XYZ file of C-alpha atoms in Angstrom:
563
model
C 105.134 209.109 438.853
C 108.471 211.215 439.207
C 111.469 210.702 437.045
C 114.160 208.692 438.732
C 117.483 210.752 437.968
C 119.373 207.817 438.728
C 117.453 205.475 436.387
C 117.317 208.178 433.941
C 121.187 208.761 433.994
C 121.623 205.136 433.463
C 119.240 204.946 430.518
C 119.793 208.030 429.077
C 122.599 209.899 430.296
C 125.347 208.453 427.821
C 123.197 208.238 424.945
C 122.578 212.443 425.485
C 126.141 213.290 425.958
C 127.336 211.554 422.904
C 124.551 213.550 420.933
C 125.462 216.817 422.459
C 129.196 215.991 421.330
C 127.871 214.831 417.970
C 125.832 218.058 417.615
C 128.895 220.321 418.884
C 130.854 218.887 416.109
C 128.473 219.729 413.345
C 127.891 223.098 414.401
C 131.492 224.139 415.043
C 132.372 222.941 411.783
C 129.448 224.404 410.056
C 130.310 228.029 411.918
C 134.134 227.565 411.135
C 133.314 227.060 407.165
C 130.770 229.429 407.194
C 133.453 232.295 408.698
C 136.153 231.206 406.420
C 134.251 231.861 403.075
C 132.508 235.146 404.618
C 135.855 236.871 405.951
C 138.640 234.706 404.581
C 140.632 236.931 402.811
C 141.545 234.398 399.714
C 137.679 234.043 399.024
C 136.854 237.528 398.952
C 135.946 238.112 395.079
C 134.288 234.651 395.206
C 132.497 236.180 397.986
C 131.375 239.056 396.101
C 130.469 237.508 393.067
C 128.026 234.555 395.287
C 127.071 236.484 398.552
C 126.017 234.706 401.803
C 125.119 231.624 399.329
C 128.269 230.572 398.990
C 129.005 230.519 402.835
C 125.812 228.383 403.303
C 126.694 226.233 400.517
C 130.297 225.559 401.577
C 129.024 225.130 405.302
C 126.699 222.640 404.114
C 129.033 220.644 402.380
C 131.717 220.392 405.606
C 128.651 219.025 407.647
C 127.933 216.645 405.031
C 131.503 215.366 404.872
C 131.451 214.563 408.293
C 128.389 212.890 408.494
C 129.002 210.944 405.432
C 132.101 209.616 407.225
C 130.489 208.871 410.443
C 127.408 207.037 409.096
C 129.637 203.879 408.170
C 130.934 203.046 411.341
C 127.493 201.919 413.014
C 127.557 199.497 410.040
C 130.594 198.111 410.601
C 129.109 195.043 412.679
C 131.717 192.782 413.031
C 133.878 195.780 414.672
C 131.083 196.223 416.932
C 130.519 192.732 418.254
C 134.139 192.489 418.705
C 134.036 195.637 421.051
C 130.907 194.297 422.740
C 132.815 191.123 423.918
C 133.508 191.932 427.983
C 137.371 191.330 427.689
C 137.395 193.961 425.072
C 135.021 196.791 426.658
C 134.891 196.014 430.483
C 132.374 198.792 430.957
C 128.766 197.977 430.669
C 127.402 201.238 430.458
C 129.823 201.509 427.178
C 128.740 198.108 425.718
C 124.922 199.645 425.785
C 126.381 202.820 424.048
C 127.130 200.324 421.038
C 123.125 199.139 421.013
C 122.583 202.632 419.871
C 124.649 202.446 416.854
C 121.410 201.989 414.137
C 119.981 204.980 416.082
C 123.144 206.992 415.521
C 123.268 205.700 411.937
C 119.696 207.315 411.119
C 120.552 210.192 412.721
C 123.594 210.989 410.363
C 121.031 209.751 407.514
C 118.873 212.462 408.513
C 121.553 215.054 408.739
C 122.661 213.928 405.104
C 119.566 214.578 403.791
C 118.519 217.821 405.595
C 121.978 219.587 404.480
C 121.790 218.194 401.216
C 118.419 220.020 400.513
C 120.056 222.746 401.709
C 123.292 222.848 399.979
C 120.961 222.512 396.615
C 118.920 225.458 397.616
C 121.730 227.565 398.339
C 123.323 226.436 395.152
C 120.350 227.388 392.814
C 120.020 230.618 394.671
C 123.865 231.798 394.563
C 123.954 230.839 390.994
C 120.301 232.429 389.982
C 121.770 235.732 390.364
C 124.383 235.499 388.006
C 123.587 233.243 385.246
C 120.676 233.054 382.902
C 118.223 229.680 382.719
C 120.042 227.958 379.778
C 123.260 228.770 381.664
C 121.860 227.107 384.538
C 120.948 224.421 383.171
C 124.176 223.724 381.099
C 126.197 224.097 384.499
C 123.937 221.381 386.065
C 124.313 218.634 383.206
C 127.675 219.845 381.192
C 130.087 219.630 384.235
C 131.404 217.115 386.582
C 130.283 218.780 389.774
C 126.647 219.469 388.397
C 125.899 216.188 386.714
C 127.060 214.407 389.772
C 125.398 216.440 392.043
C 122.311 215.734 390.166
C 122.863 211.810 390.362
C 123.599 212.060 393.916
C 120.377 214.151 394.661
C 118.221 211.119 392.435
C 120.148 208.169 394.625
C 119.489 210.002 397.822
C 115.918 210.453 397.113
C 115.694 206.901 396.323
C 117.372 205.848 399.417
C 115.472 208.233 401.824
C 112.073 207.028 400.341
C 112.766 203.412 400.525
C 114.118 203.525 404.046
C 110.713 204.647 405.428
C 108.759 202.423 407.708
C 105.693 201.796 405.241
C 108.237 200.481 402.315
C 110.262 198.367 404.903
C 106.928 196.792 406.315
C 105.354 196.298 402.429
C 108.415 195.283 400.691
C 111.591 194.952 402.458
C 113.556 193.931 399.017
C 112.955 197.673 397.926
C 114.499 198.924 400.838
C 117.571 196.661 400.832
C 118.196 197.093 396.866
C 117.982 200.818 397.441
C 120.130 200.918 400.280
C 123.079 199.322 398.767
C 123.307 202.440 396.039
C 125.360 203.962 398.944
C 128.455 202.576 397.150
C 127.464 204.829 393.862
C 126.386 207.663 395.980
C 129.969 207.941 397.577
C 131.867 207.470 394.219
C 129.359 210.164 392.865
C 130.606 212.344 396.046
C 134.096 211.695 395.351
C 133.961 212.721 391.866
C 131.551 215.664 392.581
C 134.664 217.709 394.107
C 137.134 217.019 391.190
C 135.611 219.786 388.655
C 137.456 222.617 390.188
C 134.447 225.315 389.962
C 135.073 227.320 393.275
C 138.540 228.953 393.281
C 140.518 230.925 395.768
C 143.053 233.667 395.571
C 146.552 232.567 395.780
C 148.446 236.125 395.477
C 147.228 237.658 398.639
C 150.405 239.373 399.283
C 150.900 241.144 395.915
C 147.202 241.982 395.448
C 145.505 242.375 398.936
C 141.556 241.938 398.555
C 139.894 245.218 397.867
C 143.441 247.048 396.346
C 143.325 249.408 393.788
C 145.004 249.147 390.610
C 147.057 252.066 389.697
C 147.310 251.399 385.957
C 143.325 251.008 385.939
C 142.954 254.439 387.399
C 145.294 255.793 385.259
C 143.897 254.582 382.189
C 140.321 256.257 383.222
C 142.014 259.558 384.113
C 141.069 259.328 387.791
C 142.729 260.399 390.689
C 143.103 258.543 393.944
C 140.963 261.337 395.772
C 138.359 260.839 393.058
C 138.359 257.157 393.089
C 137.686 257.076 396.934
C 134.783 259.598 396.685
C 133.658 257.324 394.361
C 134.147 253.595 395.906
C 134.810 254.350 399.271
C 131.587 255.216 401.293
C 132.738 254.089 404.938
C 133.727 256.719 407.404
C 137.199 257.893 407.462
C 139.765 256.827 410.053
C 140.033 259.362 412.993
C 141.783 262.685 412.005
C 141.022 262.098 408.310
C 138.123 263.989 406.902
C 138.896 263.875 403.238
C 139.907 261.414 400.785
C 143.125 263.381 399.902
C 144.238 263.466 403.545
C 143.691 259.442 403.508
C 145.695 258.855 400.613
C 148.458 261.113 401.283
C 149.046 259.208 404.933
C 149.357 256.041 402.806
C 146.452 254.076 404.023
C 145.692 252.793 400.335
C 146.556 249.233 399.381
C 147.984 249.224 395.877
C 147.723 246.079 393.605
C 151.118 244.867 392.234
C 149.367 242.751 389.894
C 146.361 240.960 388.873
C 144.663 238.228 391.145
C 145.607 234.806 390.420
C 143.174 232.093 391.269
C 143.506 227.959 391.930
C 140.824 225.563 392.191
C 140.334 224.169 396.029
C 142.292 220.843 396.477
C 139.228 218.060 397.210
C 139.015 217.403 400.435
C 135.927 214.810 400.796
C 138.129 212.054 400.173
C 139.966 212.658 403.175
C 137.020 212.323 405.201
C 135.703 209.639 403.603
C 138.306 207.329 402.709
C 139.269 206.041 406.217
C 135.912 204.805 407.092
C 134.868 203.740 403.692
C 138.035 201.541 403.686
C 137.255 200.218 407.145
C 133.698 199.152 405.901
C 134.961 197.583 402.420
C 137.502 195.630 404.411
C 134.855 194.317 406.816
C 132.642 193.707 404.051
C 135.431 191.583 402.367
C 136.357 189.587 405.580
C 132.384 188.795 406.227
C 132.629 187.356 402.712
C 135.505 185.623 403.213
C 133.842 184.168 406.303
C 130.382 183.477 404.945
C 131.615 181.526 401.380
C 131.441 178.483 402.711
C 127.531 176.874 403.151
C 126.317 175.415 406.185
C 125.074 171.717 406.952
C 121.370 171.870 407.278
C 120.400 169.131 410.030
C 116.424 169.677 410.202
C 113.886 172.020 409.388
C 110.561 172.010 411.677
C 107.510 173.350 410.593
C 105.922 174.953 413.977
C 102.392 176.563 414.294
C 101.077 179.926 413.339
C 103.440 180.108 410.118
C 107.064 179.685 411.937
C 109.948 177.660 410.581
C 112.902 176.324 412.870
C 116.421 175.370 410.888
C 118.953 173.650 412.704
C 122.483 173.586 411.255
C 126.275 173.277 412.173
C 129.093 174.724 410.495
C 132.998 174.350 411.179
C 134.795 176.628 413.501
C 131.166 178.710 414.110
C 131.185 180.415 417.576
C 128.312 182.452 418.982
C 127.289 184.346 422.295
C 123.466 184.098 423.458
C 121.776 186.867 422.160
C 123.474 187.283 418.976
C 122.001 187.102 415.256
C 123.216 186.125 412.066
C 122.153 186.772 408.490
C 120.878 183.960 406.002
C 121.723 183.902 402.403
C 120.007 181.390 400.051
C 121.418 181.944 396.247
C 117.865 179.958 394.815
C 115.993 182.379 396.590
C 117.756 185.667 396.038
C 121.053 186.063 394.373
C 121.926 189.194 396.434
C 119.543 189.263 399.616
C 120.378 188.334 402.757
C 118.269 188.740 405.946
C 118.917 189.183 409.949
C 117.653 186.319 412.152
C 118.371 185.956 416.028
C 120.046 182.601 417.096
C 117.508 180.772 419.079
C 120.148 177.914 420.043
C 124.007 178.672 420.213
C 126.672 176.151 419.529
C 128.535 175.406 422.925
C 131.585 172.843 423.726
C 129.639 169.819 423.778
C 127.586 170.377 420.652
C 127.923 172.066 417.160
C 124.393 172.745 416.542
C 122.827 176.257 416.149
C 119.275 177.397 415.005
C 116.888 180.244 414.295
C 113.156 180.542 414.047
C 111.613 182.181 410.914
C 108.221 184.032 410.914
C 106.955 183.465 407.523
C 106.271 186.780 406.205
C 106.911 188.718 403.126
C 108.006 187.499 399.611
C 111.767 186.084 400.843
C 110.566 184.101 403.653
C 107.791 182.170 401.664
C 110.232 181.374 398.854
C 112.796 179.855 401.316
C 109.926 177.867 403.228
C 108.362 176.566 399.827
C 112.376 175.353 399.010
C 113.092 173.734 402.668
C 109.569 172.385 403.001
C 107.385 171.109 400.451
C 103.618 170.842 401.187
C 102.462 168.530 403.494
C 99.266 166.849 404.691
C 100.047 167.118 408.351
C 98.513 169.106 410.966
C 101.004 171.748 411.613
C 98.892 173.162 414.389
C 98.946 169.974 416.526
C 102.318 168.600 415.762
C 105.608 169.917 414.697
C 106.634 168.766 411.302
C 110.472 167.430 410.543
C 111.492 166.734 406.924
C 114.351 165.030 405.915
C 115.714 165.744 402.090
C 118.123 167.551 400.135
C 118.383 171.156 401.058
C 119.747 174.044 398.832
C 122.535 175.404 399.630
C 122.717 178.278 402.792
C 125.129 180.693 403.874
C 125.341 182.406 407.016
C 127.013 185.761 407.958
C 127.979 186.531 411.749
C 127.159 186.119 414.433
C 126.599 189.744 415.217
C 125.924 191.620 418.584
C 122.630 192.663 420.310
C 121.643 194.174 423.342
C 120.517 191.274 424.527
C 123.979 189.555 425.372
C 124.162 191.541 428.575
C 121.091 189.868 430.058
C 123.430 187.368 431.545
C 125.283 190.126 432.923
C 122.926 191.339 435.364
C 122.407 189.744 438.667
C 118.618 190.247 437.822
C 117.118 190.446 434.452
C 113.635 190.898 433.207
C 112.905 189.765 429.676
C 109.752 190.854 427.992
C 108.820 188.993 424.640
C 106.018 189.795 422.136
C 104.956 187.151 419.737
C 108.150 185.999 417.567
C 110.292 188.544 419.541
C 110.645 185.520 421.963
C 113.553 184.331 419.421
C 116.376 186.335 421.147
C 115.529 185.382 424.696
C 115.149 181.392 423.700
C 119.171 181.333 423.148
C 119.600 182.696 426.762
C 117.164 180.177 428.000
C 118.561 177.039 426.157
C 122.222 178.509 427.571
C 120.836 178.537 431.236
C 119.376 175.075 430.296
C 123.217 173.935 429.451
C 124.791 175.409 432.398
C 123.890 178.747 434.452
C 126.797 178.702 436.957
C 129.435 180.465 434.913
C 126.970 183.688 434.813
C 126.351 186.573 436.713
C 122.475 186.213 436.445
C 120.601 184.588 439.311
C 117.261 185.854 438.971
C 115.503 185.745 435.547
C 111.837 187.401 434.895
C 110.503 186.002 431.487
C 107.160 187.597 430.293
C 105.861 186.528 427.176
C 102.715 188.005 425.253
C 101.193 186.233 422.409
C 97.712 186.726 420.336
C 97.536 182.638 419.638
C 97.789 180.147 422.006
C 99.537 177.720 419.407
C 102.360 180.356 419.684
C 103.508 179.106 423.001
C 104.223 175.807 421.440
C 107.354 177.300 419.834
C 109.056 176.954 422.973
C 106.791 175.145 425.282
C 109.271 172.067 425.435
C 112.118 174.407 426.457
C 110.327 176.231 429.149
C 109.176 173.059 430.888
C 112.541 171.642 430.793
C 113.966 174.803 432.344
C 111.382 174.926 434.899
C 111.999 171.581 436.155
C 115.966 172.001 435.906
C 115.608 174.518 438.482
C 113.101 172.813 440.520
C 115.153 169.676 440.701
C 118.337 172.027 441.801
C 116.211 173.449 444.627
C 116.042 177.020 442.727
C 112.655 177.222 442.022
C 113.250 181.412 442.378
C 115.895 181.691 439.724
C 113.156 181.782 436.619
C 110.084 183.467 437.088
C 107.815 182.642 433.516
C 104.747 184.363 432.751
C 102.802 183.572 429.920
C 100.069 186.098 428.477
C 97.325 185.335 426.153
C 95.755 188.680 424.650
C 93.014 186.503 422.639
C 91.088 183.729 424.523
C 90.048 181.809 421.337
C 91.118 178.171 421.530
C 93.035 178.516 425.260
C 91.678 174.612 426.130
C 94.335 173.498 423.399
C 97.141 173.976 425.591
C 95.526 172.261 428.759
C 97.148 168.811 429.216
C 99.824 167.048 431.146
C 102.983 167.639 429.015
C 102.672 171.270 429.762
C 101.252 171.344 433.352
C 104.090 173.718 434.482
C 103.161 176.153 431.983
C 99.213 175.963 432.703
C 99.948 177.141 435.938
C 101.814 180.186 434.623
C 99.436 181.369 431.666
C 97.187 184.553 432.624
C 94.143 185.890 430.155
C 94.831 189.464 429.054
C 97.988 191.944 428.878
C 100.236 192.269 431.952
C 99.980 195.154 434.299
C 103.224 196.526 433.972
C 103.476 198.835 436.727
C 102.057 196.370 439.356
C 104.819 194.147 437.732
C 107.528 196.752 438.016
C 106.842 197.462 441.572
C 106.774 193.642 442.338
C 110.229 193.179 440.834
C 111.502 196.405 442.806
C 110.158 195.234 445.905
C 111.812 191.921 445.654
C 115.225 193.250 444.611
C 115.654 196.322 446.865
C 118.849 198.349 445.843
C 119.530 196.055 442.932
C 120.296 197.086 439.289
C 117.645 195.120 437.119
C 118.309 194.709 433.203
C 115.190 195.081 431.219
C 115.229 193.618 427.974
C 112.500 193.981 425.596
C 111.890 192.633 421.735
C 108.210 193.216 420.709
C 106.223 196.311 419.076
C 107.122 199.741 419.495
C 104.099 200.248 421.811
C 105.201 197.591 424.335
C 108.753 199.040 423.914
C 107.731 202.795 424.954
C 105.750 201.537 427.982
C 108.752 199.643 429.469
C 110.976 202.552 428.381
C 108.880 204.795 430.481
C 108.580 202.485 433.294
C 112.139 202.138 433.625
C 112.794 205.666 433.874
C 110.216 206.083 436.829
C 111.168 206.313 440.271
C 110.007 203.783 443.078
C 110.421 203.609 447.041
C 112.723 200.657 446.968
C 115.823 202.287 445.351
C 115.841 199.802 442.763
C 117.300 200.930 439.233
C 116.181 199.771 435.819
C 118.504 199.878 432.917
C 116.465 199.581 429.586
C 117.695 197.398 426.637
C 115.603 196.811 423.536
C 115.766 195.121 420.425
C 112.553 196.370 417.884
C 111.630 194.613 414.831
C 109.399 195.964 412.236
């Protein structure tokens, strides 16, 4: 089906506009710096020595400065959460743009890698023309720019390789530790420009580029016409056919003194100091905010290796859809990991909670500290343990796209497996009180492989269903549960979950029919689409959100991916 330009502009327009602005800034900065070193009179002699490699190297360095300053801004999570608040940024389209902060961070990171490689290649080329192999090694390992440049390449290589999808999935610890080397990278970057290897000419008035030194020509007994015959190969100006005629009419630039040079003033710190100070100030604020441990109320073991932690903390406030990071010194002194809030504190209760899927070393060690081995069958009943818990610190809350789900009149929330956690806090909020929000219809789709996974929030879904039936609003929440594997389906059948049994389907959703049905019953409205699940699911919903329908319904796509 054809793409709806109205939906495409809503989902992709602002993103592509910002990408175009960012790309234009990089191109203009690259071209401006290239022309400066290629045609600037103060760099005439430097260009004569190093050639085109100088221009490409310095132009790449300017692009690196820009992106090294921009890459820190998307990581100021507290600032983004502050801006995401509806009172701070009233435009929903602008708030949705903040959801692309991670993508922008990755884009700047890839750009830094590309232009770092290009800069190193041109550096090698431009110096290989004028230096021997031993001299190049001495330049690399005995000068401040050379040594810091080699160290930056090593640090950047470690950060790049550890940021790949395969390493992040197989060993998140490696990614976390290597990514924090960015502090070392910025220190090296600041020192890199302090060596003063590249110099510019300061006395252009008394020594114009390409001028003739009379002392040198006289000492060699060479007349000006002879000098021009040997060194001036371009056509002479109109009306002057011989060098003698040209020199007689004073078209020669005479050197008054020898050229003087001065090292370039370091500019890198001007680019990165502002964002780096902002980021450091935010990290300091987060450290102060999170230095008091939380009080763990209970720990619940759910089926399919999922653990729930309920806790309280003084003056902690959060909005539905936000996430926090957990730090347990008994597990790791430095590591912290993000988890979406499944229960937010309200005016009447201070308890908040998260659900953790036990995958990886950190979550396994964390579970062993909170839940000792038990003989209970956790596949049948949740296991609640009361004991002395280790110290646990939280940082946050931080914003996510799912905060917007309550700001649409109609929302479609799609979860895959443990991706249901962002929507759990939204459902809990609606269970407390749905009237203050704009939302008037919610389509909730949850796809799982294991039937026992639905038990994580089965009680919540049943209570929500019963609440709206009692308030005569049965169409407020449309719950659909899909089981992709049929093994063990009989286990959920029972009186307790009777409301869910009638909404349980076998197989995967037929997304095209589902979108057509939603568009038909919400003609001319804007539907917010929210997805948290595998990339394949996300791509399918993204594609359908941009397609045209015959009901003038617009789908605005929002996602949270986990890997």
